[in-house]
PDB file of C-alpha atoms and ligand atoms in Angstrom:
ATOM      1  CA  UNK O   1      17.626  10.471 -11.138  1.00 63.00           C
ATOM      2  CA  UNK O   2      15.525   9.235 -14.045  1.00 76.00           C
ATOM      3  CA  UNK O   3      15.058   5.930 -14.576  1.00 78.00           C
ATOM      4  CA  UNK O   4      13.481   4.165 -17.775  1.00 91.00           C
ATOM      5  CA  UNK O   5       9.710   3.152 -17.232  1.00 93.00           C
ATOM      6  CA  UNK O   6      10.994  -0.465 -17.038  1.00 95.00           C
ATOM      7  CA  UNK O   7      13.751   0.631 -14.663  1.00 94.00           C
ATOM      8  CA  UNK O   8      11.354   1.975 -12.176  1.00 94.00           C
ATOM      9  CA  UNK O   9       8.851  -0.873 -13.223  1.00 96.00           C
ATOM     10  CA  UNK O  10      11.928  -3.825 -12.222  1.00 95.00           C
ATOM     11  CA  UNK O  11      13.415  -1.981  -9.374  1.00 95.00           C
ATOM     12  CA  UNK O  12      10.029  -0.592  -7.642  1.00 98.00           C
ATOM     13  CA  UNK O  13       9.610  -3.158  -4.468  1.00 98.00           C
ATOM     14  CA  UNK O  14       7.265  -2.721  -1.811  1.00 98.00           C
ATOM     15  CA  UNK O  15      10.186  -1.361   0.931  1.00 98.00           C
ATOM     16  CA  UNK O  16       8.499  -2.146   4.845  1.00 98.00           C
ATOM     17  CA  UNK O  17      11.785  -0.499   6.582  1.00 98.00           C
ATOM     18  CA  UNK O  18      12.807   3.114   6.379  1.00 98.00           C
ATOM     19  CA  UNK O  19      15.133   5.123   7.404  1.00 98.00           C
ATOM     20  CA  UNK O  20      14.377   8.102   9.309  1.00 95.00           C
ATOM     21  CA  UNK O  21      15.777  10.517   6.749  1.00 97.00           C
ATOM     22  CA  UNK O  22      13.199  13.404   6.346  1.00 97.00           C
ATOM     23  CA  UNK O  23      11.534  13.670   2.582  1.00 98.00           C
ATOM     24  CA  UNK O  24      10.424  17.528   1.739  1.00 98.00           C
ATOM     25  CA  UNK O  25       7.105  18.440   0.700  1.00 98.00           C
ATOM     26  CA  UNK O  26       9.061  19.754  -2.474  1.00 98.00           C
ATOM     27  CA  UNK O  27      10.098  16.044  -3.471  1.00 98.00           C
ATOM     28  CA  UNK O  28       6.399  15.183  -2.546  1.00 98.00           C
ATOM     29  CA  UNK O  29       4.597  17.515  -4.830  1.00 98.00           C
ATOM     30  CA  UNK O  30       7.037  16.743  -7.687  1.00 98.00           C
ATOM     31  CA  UNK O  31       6.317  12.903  -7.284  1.00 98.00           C
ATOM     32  CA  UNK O  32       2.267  14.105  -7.413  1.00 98.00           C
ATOM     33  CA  UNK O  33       2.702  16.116  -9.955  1.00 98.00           C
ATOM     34  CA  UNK O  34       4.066  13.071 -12.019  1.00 98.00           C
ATOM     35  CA  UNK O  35       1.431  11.007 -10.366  1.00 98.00           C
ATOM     36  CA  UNK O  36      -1.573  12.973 -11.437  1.00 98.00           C
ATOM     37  CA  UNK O  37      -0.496  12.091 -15.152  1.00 98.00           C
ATOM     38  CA  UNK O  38      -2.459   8.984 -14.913  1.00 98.00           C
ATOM     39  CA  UNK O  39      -4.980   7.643 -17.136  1.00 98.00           C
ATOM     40  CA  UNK O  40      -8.421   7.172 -16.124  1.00 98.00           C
ATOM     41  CA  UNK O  41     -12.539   6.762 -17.845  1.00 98.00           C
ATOM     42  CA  UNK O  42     -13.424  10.013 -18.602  1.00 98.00           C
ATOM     43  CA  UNK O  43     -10.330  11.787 -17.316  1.00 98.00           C
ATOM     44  CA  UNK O  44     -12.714  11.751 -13.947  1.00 98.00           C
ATOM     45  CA  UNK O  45      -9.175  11.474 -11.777  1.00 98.00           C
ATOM     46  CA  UNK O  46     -11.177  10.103  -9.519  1.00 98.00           C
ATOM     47  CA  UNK O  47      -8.564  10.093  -6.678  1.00 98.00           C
ATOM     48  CA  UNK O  48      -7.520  12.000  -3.771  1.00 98.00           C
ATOM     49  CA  UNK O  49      -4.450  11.842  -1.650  1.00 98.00           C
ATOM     50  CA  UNK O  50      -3.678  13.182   1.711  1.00 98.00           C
ATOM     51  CA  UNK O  51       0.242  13.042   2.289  1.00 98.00           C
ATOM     52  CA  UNK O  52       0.819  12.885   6.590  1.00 98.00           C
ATOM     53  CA  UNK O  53       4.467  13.848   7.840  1.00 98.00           C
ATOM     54  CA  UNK O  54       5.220  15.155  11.483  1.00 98.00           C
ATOM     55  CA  UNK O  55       2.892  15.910  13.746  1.00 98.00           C
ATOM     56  CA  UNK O  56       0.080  15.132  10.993  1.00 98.00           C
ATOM     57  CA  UNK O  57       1.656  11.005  10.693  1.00 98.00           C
ATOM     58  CA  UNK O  58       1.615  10.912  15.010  1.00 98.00           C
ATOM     59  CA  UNK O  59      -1.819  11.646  15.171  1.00 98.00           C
ATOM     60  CA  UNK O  60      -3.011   8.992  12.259  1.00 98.00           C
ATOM     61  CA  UNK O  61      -1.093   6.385  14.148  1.00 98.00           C
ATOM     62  CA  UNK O  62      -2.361   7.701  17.958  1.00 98.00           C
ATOM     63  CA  UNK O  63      -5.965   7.078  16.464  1.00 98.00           C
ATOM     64  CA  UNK O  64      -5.662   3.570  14.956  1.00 98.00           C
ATOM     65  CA  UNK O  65      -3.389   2.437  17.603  1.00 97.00           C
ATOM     66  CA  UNK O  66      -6.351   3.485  20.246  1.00 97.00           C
ATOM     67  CA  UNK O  67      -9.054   1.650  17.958  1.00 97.00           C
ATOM     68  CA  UNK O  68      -6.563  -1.688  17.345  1.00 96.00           C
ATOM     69  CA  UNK O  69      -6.151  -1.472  21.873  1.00 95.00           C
ATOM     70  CA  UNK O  70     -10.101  -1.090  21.995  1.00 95.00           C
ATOM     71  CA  UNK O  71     -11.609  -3.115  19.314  1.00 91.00           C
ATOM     72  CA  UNK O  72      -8.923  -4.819  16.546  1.00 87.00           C
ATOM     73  CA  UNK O  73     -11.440  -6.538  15.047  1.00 89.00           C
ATOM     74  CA  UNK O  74     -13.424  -3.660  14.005  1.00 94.00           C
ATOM     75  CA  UNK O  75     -13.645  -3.634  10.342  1.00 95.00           C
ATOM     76  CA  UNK O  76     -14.686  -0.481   9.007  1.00 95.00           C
ATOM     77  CA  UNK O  77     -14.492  -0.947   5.447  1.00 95.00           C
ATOM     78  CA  UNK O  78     -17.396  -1.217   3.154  1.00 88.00           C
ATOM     79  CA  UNK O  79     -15.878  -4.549   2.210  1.00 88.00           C
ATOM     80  CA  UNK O  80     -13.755  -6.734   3.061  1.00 91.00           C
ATOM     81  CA  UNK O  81      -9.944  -6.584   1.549  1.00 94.00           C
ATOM     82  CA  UNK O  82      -9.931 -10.016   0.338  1.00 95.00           C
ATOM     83  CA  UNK O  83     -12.582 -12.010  -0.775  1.00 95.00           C
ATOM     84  CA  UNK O  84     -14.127 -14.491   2.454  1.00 92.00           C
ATOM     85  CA  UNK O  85     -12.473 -17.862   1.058  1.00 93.00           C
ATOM     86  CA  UNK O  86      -9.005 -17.257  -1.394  1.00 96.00           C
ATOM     87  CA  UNK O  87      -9.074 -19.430  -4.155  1.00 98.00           C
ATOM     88  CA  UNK O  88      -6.335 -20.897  -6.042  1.00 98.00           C
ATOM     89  CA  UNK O  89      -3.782 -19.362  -7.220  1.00 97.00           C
ATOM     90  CA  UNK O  90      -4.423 -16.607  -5.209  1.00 98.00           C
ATOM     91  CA  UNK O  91      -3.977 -18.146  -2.256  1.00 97.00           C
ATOM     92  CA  UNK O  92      -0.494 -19.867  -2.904  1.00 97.00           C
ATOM     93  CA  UNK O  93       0.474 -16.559  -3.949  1.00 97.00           C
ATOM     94  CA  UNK O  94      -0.702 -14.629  -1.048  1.00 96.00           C
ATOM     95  CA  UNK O  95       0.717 -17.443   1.043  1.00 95.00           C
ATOM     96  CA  UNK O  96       4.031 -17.422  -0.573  1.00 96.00           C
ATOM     97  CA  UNK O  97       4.741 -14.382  -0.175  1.00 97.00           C
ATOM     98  CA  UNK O  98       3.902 -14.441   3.830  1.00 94.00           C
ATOM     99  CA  UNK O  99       6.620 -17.543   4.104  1.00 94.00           C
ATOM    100  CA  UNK O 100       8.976 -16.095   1.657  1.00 95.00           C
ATOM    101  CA  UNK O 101       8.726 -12.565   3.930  1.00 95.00           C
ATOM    102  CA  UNK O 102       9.224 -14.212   7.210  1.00 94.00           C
ATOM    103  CA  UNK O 103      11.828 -16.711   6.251  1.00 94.00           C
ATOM    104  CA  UNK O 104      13.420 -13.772   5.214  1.00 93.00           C
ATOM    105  CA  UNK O 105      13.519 -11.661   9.139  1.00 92.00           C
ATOM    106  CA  UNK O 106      14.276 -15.301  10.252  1.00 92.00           C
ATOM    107  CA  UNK O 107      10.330 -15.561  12.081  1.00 93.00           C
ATOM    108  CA  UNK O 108       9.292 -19.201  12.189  1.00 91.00           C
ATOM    109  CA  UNK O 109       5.519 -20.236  11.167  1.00 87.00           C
ATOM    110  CA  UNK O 110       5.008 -21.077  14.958  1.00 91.00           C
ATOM    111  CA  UNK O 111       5.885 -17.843  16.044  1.00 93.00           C
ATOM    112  CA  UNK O 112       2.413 -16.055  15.808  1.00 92.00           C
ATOM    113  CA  UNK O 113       3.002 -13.478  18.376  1.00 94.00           C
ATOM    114  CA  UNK O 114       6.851 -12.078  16.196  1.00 93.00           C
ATOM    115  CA  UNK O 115       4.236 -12.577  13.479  1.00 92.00           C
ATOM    116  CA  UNK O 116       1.497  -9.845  14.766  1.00 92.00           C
ATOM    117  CA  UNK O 117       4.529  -7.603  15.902  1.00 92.00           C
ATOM    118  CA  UNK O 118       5.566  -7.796  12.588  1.00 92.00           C
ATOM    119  CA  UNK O 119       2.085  -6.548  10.817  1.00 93.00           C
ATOM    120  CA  UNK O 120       1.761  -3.845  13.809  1.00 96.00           C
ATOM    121  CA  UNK O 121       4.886  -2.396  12.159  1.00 96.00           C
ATOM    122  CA  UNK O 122       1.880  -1.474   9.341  1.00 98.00           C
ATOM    123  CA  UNK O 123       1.198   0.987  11.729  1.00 98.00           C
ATOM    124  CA  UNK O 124       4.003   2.895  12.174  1.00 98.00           C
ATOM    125  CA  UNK O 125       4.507   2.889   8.104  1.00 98.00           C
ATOM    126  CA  UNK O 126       7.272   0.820   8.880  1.00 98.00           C
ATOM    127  CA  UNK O 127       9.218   3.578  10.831  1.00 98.00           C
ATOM    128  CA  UNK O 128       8.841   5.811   6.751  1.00 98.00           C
ATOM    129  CA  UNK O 129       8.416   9.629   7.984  1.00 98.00           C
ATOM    130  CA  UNK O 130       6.013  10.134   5.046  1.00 98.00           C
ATOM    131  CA  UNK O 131       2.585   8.448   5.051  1.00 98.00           C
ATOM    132  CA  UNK O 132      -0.169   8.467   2.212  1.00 98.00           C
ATOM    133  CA  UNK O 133      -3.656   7.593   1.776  1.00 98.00           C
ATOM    134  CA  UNK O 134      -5.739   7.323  -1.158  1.00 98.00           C
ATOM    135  CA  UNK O 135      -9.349   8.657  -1.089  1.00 98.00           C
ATOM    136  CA  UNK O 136     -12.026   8.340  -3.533  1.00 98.00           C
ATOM    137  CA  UNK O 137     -15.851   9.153  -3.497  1.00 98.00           C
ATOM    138  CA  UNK O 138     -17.966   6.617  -2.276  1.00 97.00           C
ATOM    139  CA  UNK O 139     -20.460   6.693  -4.757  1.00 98.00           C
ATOM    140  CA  UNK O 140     -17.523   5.825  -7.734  1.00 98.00           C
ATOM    141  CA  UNK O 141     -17.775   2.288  -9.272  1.00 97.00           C
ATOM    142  CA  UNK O 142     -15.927  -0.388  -9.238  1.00 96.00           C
ATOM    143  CA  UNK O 143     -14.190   1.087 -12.663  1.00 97.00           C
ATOM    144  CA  UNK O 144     -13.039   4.381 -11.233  1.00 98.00           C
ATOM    145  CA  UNK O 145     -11.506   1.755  -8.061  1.00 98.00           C
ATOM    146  CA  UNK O 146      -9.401   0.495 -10.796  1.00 98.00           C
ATOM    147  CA  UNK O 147      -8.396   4.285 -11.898  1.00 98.00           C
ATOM    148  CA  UNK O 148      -7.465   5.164  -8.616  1.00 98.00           C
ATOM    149  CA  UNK O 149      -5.008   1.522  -8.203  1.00 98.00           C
ATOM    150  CA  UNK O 150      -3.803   3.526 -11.457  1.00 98.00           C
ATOM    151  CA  UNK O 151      -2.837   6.764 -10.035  1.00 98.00           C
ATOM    152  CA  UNK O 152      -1.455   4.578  -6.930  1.00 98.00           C
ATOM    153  CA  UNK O 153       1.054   2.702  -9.139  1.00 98.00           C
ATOM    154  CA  UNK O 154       2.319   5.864 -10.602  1.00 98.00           C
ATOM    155  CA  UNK O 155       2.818   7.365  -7.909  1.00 98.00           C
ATOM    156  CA  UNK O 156       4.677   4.732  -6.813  1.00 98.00           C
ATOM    157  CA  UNK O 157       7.212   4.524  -9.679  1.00 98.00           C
ATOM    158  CA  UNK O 158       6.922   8.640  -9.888  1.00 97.00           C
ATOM    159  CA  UNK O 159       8.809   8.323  -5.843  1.00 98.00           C
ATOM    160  CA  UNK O 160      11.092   5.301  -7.447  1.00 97.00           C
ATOM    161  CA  UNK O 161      12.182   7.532  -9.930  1.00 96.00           C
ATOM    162  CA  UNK O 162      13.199  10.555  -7.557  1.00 96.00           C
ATOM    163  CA  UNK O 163      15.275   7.703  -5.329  1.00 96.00           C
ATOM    164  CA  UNK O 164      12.162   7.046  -3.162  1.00 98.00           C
ATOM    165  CA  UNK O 165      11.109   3.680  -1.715  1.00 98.00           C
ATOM    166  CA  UNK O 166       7.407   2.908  -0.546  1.00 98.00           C
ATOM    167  CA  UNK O 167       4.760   0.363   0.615  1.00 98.00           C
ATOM    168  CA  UNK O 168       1.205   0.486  -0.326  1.00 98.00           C
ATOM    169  CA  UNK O 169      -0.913  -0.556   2.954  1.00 98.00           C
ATOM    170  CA  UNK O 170      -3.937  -2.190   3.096  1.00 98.00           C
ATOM    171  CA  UNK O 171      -3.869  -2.901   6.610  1.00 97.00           C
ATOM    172  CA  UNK O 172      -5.051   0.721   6.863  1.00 98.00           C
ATOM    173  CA  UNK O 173      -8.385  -0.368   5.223  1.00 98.00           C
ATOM    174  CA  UNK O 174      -9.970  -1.846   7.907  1.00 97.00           C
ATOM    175  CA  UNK O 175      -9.305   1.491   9.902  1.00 97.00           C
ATOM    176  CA  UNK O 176     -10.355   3.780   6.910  1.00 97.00           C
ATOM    177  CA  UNK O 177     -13.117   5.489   9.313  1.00 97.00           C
ATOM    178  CA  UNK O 178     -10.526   6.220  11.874  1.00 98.00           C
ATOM    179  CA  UNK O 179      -8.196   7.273   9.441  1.00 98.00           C
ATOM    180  CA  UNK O 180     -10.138  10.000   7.388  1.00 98.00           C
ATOM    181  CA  UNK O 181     -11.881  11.108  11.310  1.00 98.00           C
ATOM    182  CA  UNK O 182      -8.480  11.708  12.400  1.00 98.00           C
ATOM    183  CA  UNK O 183      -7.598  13.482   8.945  1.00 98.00           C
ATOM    184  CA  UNK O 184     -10.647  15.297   8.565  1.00 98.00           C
ATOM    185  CA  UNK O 185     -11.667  13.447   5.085  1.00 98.00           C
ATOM    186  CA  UNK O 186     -15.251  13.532   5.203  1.00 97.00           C
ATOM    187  CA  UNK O 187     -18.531  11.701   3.594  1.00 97.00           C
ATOM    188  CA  UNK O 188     -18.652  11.196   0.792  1.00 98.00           C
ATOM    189  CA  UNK O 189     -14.963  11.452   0.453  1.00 98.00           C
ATOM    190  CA  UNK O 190     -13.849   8.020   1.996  1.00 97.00           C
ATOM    191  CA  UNK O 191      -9.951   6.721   2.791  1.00 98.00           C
ATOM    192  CA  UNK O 192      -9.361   3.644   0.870  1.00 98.00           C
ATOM    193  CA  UNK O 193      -5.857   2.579   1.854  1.00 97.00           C
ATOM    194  CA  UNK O 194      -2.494   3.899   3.082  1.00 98.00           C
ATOM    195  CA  UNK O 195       1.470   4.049   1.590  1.00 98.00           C
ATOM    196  CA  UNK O 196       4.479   3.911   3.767  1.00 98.00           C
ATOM    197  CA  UNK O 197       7.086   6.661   1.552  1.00 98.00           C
ATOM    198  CA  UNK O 198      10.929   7.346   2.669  1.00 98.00           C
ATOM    199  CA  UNK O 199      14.484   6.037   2.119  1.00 98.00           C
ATOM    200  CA  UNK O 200      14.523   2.237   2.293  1.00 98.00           C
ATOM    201  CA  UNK O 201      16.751   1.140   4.984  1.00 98.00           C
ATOM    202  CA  UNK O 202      19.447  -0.984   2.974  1.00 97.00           C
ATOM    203  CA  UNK O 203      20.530  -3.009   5.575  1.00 97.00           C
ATOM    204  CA  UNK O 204      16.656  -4.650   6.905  1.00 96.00           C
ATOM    205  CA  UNK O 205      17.048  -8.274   5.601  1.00 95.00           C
ATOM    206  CA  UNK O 206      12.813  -7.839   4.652  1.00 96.00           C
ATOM    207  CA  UNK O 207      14.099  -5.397   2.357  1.00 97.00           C
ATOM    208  CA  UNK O 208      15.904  -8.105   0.507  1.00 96.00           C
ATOM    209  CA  UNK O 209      12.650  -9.605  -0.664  1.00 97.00           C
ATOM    210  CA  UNK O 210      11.835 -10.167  -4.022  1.00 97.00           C
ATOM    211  CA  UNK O 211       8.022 -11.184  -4.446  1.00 98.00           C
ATOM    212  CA  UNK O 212       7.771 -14.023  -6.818  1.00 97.00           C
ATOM    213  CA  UNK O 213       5.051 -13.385  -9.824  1.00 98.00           C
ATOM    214  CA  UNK O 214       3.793 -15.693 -12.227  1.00 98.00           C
ATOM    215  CA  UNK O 215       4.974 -16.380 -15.671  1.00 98.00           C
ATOM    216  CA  UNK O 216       3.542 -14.234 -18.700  1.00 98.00           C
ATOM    217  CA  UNK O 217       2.329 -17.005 -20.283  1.00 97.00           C
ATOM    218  CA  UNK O 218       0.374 -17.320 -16.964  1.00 97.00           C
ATOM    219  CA  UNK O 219      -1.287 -14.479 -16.979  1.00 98.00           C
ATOM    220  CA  UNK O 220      -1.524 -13.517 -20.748  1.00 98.00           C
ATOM    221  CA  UNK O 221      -3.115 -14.922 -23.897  1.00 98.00           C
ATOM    222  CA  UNK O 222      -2.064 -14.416 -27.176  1.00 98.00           C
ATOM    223  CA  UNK O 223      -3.700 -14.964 -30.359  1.00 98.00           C
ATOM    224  CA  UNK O 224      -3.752 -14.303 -33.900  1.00 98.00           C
ATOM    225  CA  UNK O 225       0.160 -13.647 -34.045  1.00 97.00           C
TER     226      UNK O 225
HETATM  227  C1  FMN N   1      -3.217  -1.956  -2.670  1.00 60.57           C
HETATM  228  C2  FMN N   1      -2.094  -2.668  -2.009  1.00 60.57           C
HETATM  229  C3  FMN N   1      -2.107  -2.804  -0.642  1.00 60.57           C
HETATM  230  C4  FMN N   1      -1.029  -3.417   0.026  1.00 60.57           C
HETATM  231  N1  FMN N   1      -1.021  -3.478   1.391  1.00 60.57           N
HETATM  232  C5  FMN N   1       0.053  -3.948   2.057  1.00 60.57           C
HETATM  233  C6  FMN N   1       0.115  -3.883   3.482  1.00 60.57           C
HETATM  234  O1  FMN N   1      -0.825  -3.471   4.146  1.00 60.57           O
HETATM  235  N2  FMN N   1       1.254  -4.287   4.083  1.00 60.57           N
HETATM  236  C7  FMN N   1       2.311  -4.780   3.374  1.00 60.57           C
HETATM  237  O2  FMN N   1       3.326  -5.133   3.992  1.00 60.57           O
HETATM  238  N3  FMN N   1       2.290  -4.861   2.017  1.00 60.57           N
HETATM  239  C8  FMN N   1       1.188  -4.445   1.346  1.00 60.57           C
HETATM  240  N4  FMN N   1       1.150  -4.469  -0.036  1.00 60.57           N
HETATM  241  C9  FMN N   1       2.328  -4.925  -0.768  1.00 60.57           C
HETATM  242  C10 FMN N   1       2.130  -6.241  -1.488  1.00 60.57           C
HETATM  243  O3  FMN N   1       2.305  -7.299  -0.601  1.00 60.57           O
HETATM  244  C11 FMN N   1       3.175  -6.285  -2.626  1.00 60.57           C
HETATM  245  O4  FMN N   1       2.879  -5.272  -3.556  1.00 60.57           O
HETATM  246  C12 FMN N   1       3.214  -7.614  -3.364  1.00 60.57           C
HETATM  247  O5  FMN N   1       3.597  -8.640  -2.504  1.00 60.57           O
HETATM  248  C13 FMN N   1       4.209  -7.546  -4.526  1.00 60.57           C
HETATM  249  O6  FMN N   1       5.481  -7.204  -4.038  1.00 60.57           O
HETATM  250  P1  FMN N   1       6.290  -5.931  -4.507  1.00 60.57           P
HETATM  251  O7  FMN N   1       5.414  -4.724  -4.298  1.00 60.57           O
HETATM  252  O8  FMN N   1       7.497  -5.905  -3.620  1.00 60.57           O
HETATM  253  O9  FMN N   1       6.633  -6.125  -5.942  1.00 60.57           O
HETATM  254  C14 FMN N   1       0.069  -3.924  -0.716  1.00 60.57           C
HETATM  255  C15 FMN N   1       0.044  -3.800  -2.110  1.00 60.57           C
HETATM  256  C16 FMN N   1      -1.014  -3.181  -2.741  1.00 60.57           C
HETATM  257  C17 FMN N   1      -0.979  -3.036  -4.235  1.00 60.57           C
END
């Protein structure tokens, strides 16, 4: 394929249904070897990735499913994923984009328990035969965080570009000990969060969603033009 930047940029969606259609570990290394192009401080490339397929994907999901049976509420992330109390906008947006989502699969507000079902599917990667997760060093700072979210979005658009669809998951996070046990990523290496990677299934009405961002003018300020 090869798409303009802004292609990949406009068409890149966060897919959460997949067909089962296999992806090689060719295709894989070609999208990290795009990937790995990424800026970051100091050209630390402060990022790791550990790419799960087969019988390496079962066993993530046989661990966190046996945590989320014993303890769900278990967080084992150094912090939380979102701040205690969302402020606005955030939290229209975040909310928006939970109605806009379910609307979408046709799963009322009421419905909590089609609603849980729903973010369970998080931990299947949405039924995507290739799973990722992102690793960095504990000790980085808050700045090399940001490099890694910068090697995550390229990656992203480096599988849009080869006809790949994907998810970034946070609902990994709170698992991240699990995770990197059951994938031997060890202290102070430390799993950050997961990506669902595969063929988007065309026909799942969630794929249809298109989340909503604000306005440039919203978000940027320009002087001295
Ligand atoms: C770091 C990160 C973690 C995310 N985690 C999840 C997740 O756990 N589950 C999910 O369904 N979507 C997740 N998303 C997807 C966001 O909801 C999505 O990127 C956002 O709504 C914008 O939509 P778009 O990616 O389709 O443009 C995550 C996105 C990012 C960047």
């Amino acid at each position: 394929m090869s798409q303009s930047v802004s292609d990949a940029l406009n068409t890149r969606m966060s897919t959460r249904a997949f067909l089962d259609t296999p992806v090689s570990e060719d295709e894989l290394r070609a999208v990290l070897e795009d990937a790995r192009r990424a800026a970051s401080g100091g050209n630390l490339q402060p990022w790791k990735v550990v790419v799960v397929a087969g019988e390496a994907r079962q066993r993530v999901i046989d661990a966190v499913s046996k945590k989320l049976a014993e303890n769900p509420f278990d967080d084992e992330a150094a912090f939380p994923v979102y701040p205690e109390k969302l402020w606005e906008p955030y939290r229209s947006r975040r909310y928006e984009l939970g109605e806009d989502m379910y609307a979408l699969m046709g799963v009322p507000r009421e419905d909590k328990a089609a609603r849980l079902n729903w973010l369970m599917q998080n931990y299947q990667f949405f039924g995507a035969p290739v799973g990722l997760f992102f690793v960095i060093d504990e000790r980085m700072n808050p700045n090399q965080w940001a490099h890694l979210g910068m090697f995550m979005m390229s990656l992203a658009l480096a599988a849009q570009d080869r006809g790949l669809a994907s998810c970034f998951q946070e609902a990994w996070t709170p698992h991240c000990k699990t995770v990197g046990e059951a994938l031997g990523v060890e202290s102070p290496d430390q799993v950050y969060c997961g990506m669902a990677l595969g063929h988007a299934d065309p026909d799942a009405p969630v794929n249809q969603l298109r989340a909503k961002r604000a306005a440039v003018d919203e978000i940027a300020r320009f002087e001295g033009f």
